[in-house]
Amino acid sequence: MKLYIVGFGCGSREGMTNEAEKAILDSELVVGYTVYTELIKQYFPEKEYYSTAMRQEKERVRYALSQAASGKKTALVCSGDSAVYGMAGLAYELSAEFPDVEIEAVAGVTAALSGGAVLGAPLTHDFAVISLSDLLTPADRIMKRLRCAAEGDFTIVLYNPSSKKRADYLEKACDIMLMYKSPDTICGYVRNIGREGQESRILTLGELKNTGVDMFTTVFIGNSETKIAGGKMVTPRGYKNV
């Protein structure tokens, strides 16, 4: 009785790890958020699929666990890494209801890494990853985390930077950053990482504040030493000084 929790990366076949591909191939049923199962179907059309809409995570995870408990090898898929804003945590939390199911979390490439590679090397030194989505985290707690990360001079990666209901959240985040960082701080963003229509840009924090983004965009805000080198966003680790 096996349930794989699979992080499939950015959504392209090339961005999927061998381990993730092997887990999906070994499964009879693939369960996931509708957008994600549609991405997977093009690569594994022979599999059985079950999907639910956003904000139906508990139903989705319980279904995957119940199907695994019935003896069907199941893969619960997430974009990026299954344990970074993914379903692995919830699956383990609910697993007490299905004691006979063996859970195996399969690592994937989260957007901070795949997007960082597109921009260059923005995460060579200490960094923080913060989601601006307030569906599960109160907005005041998100803003406090932004302040602490900015004050600590971390490079900061923002997930879920904007939506129709949160159109001004990136602007608010930038206002907090500007309390501790120069408006000339090097930043970048990548949209549709590894997918059709991928686009990226390197810009300053002052410019980022007035830039429109969406839920498919990952935003990178540099630290005080981040610079442009060879046309890429680079945060030095200090090797040249050793």
Steps between C-alpha positions, in 0.01 A plus 500: 500500500706788365444871459763709326495874568671627186648842434518518121689827473401785270272294276730409214623146441858628502451664839376179661744289700557137405364399840177693444453347154564152638242549778231613255579212263470259793156636593161400364321817612617863495323744732549876504377854455333531159767728349771254603330184376448664161873569482583140591249341260697603193795293621313206657172472305452133588448568872170534684447853634302665777509875555335763717491878492698738718406505873394134491832373630364284783257324268777441247747360754242279671396360163862420415551331837176303469590377154844395618337324797281305258813361337537737205846649458439873504701813428386826657670764285607856583692754298851580617585298810230305683621626840540868402147644515391156376281215616759288683436662837122459479536139384711415803255683728204300362688171477388395850159429344666256259760313709568234237612748234872547448577858396809588297573867437682555171701821478460740211658824381322791664452831315761679710761270343366465146418870477831593657680305229317702233610828658856387575617434855291712738501250788871437548477640855238479777144545379139482614194374312168665587156448348282809472182289488283573804258210446666299777725759667374830647618803304651669807719194564618504137593868528689435826701225331579734212625766741720252688649357179563848360660621822724192499617585147394166358446448133123445491294283267129579480251230402138583408586871471166617364143400412176675413415532870858590597594729212696739725685244717825519305491879524447471877786250524727738309405785734618285791820407314570868432506569874818289521633473144611753241264566207798402282503147646524248215183292458355267241195297413420197288155415368395153377830343603591217263171526311380652177506878523779517756613857555745660740636840587770649722410837647542714811288488814369846416386374160360176642258689723302617197524176301195283440541126567271200544478169686724331243784743576783451748667818626860533621617794714875521544702579810732800540776327299292360212619630165474449124789296360508383140143616459385275786379559857779386733529502880868456593597252773836667551730246337702775330597632844638167627 
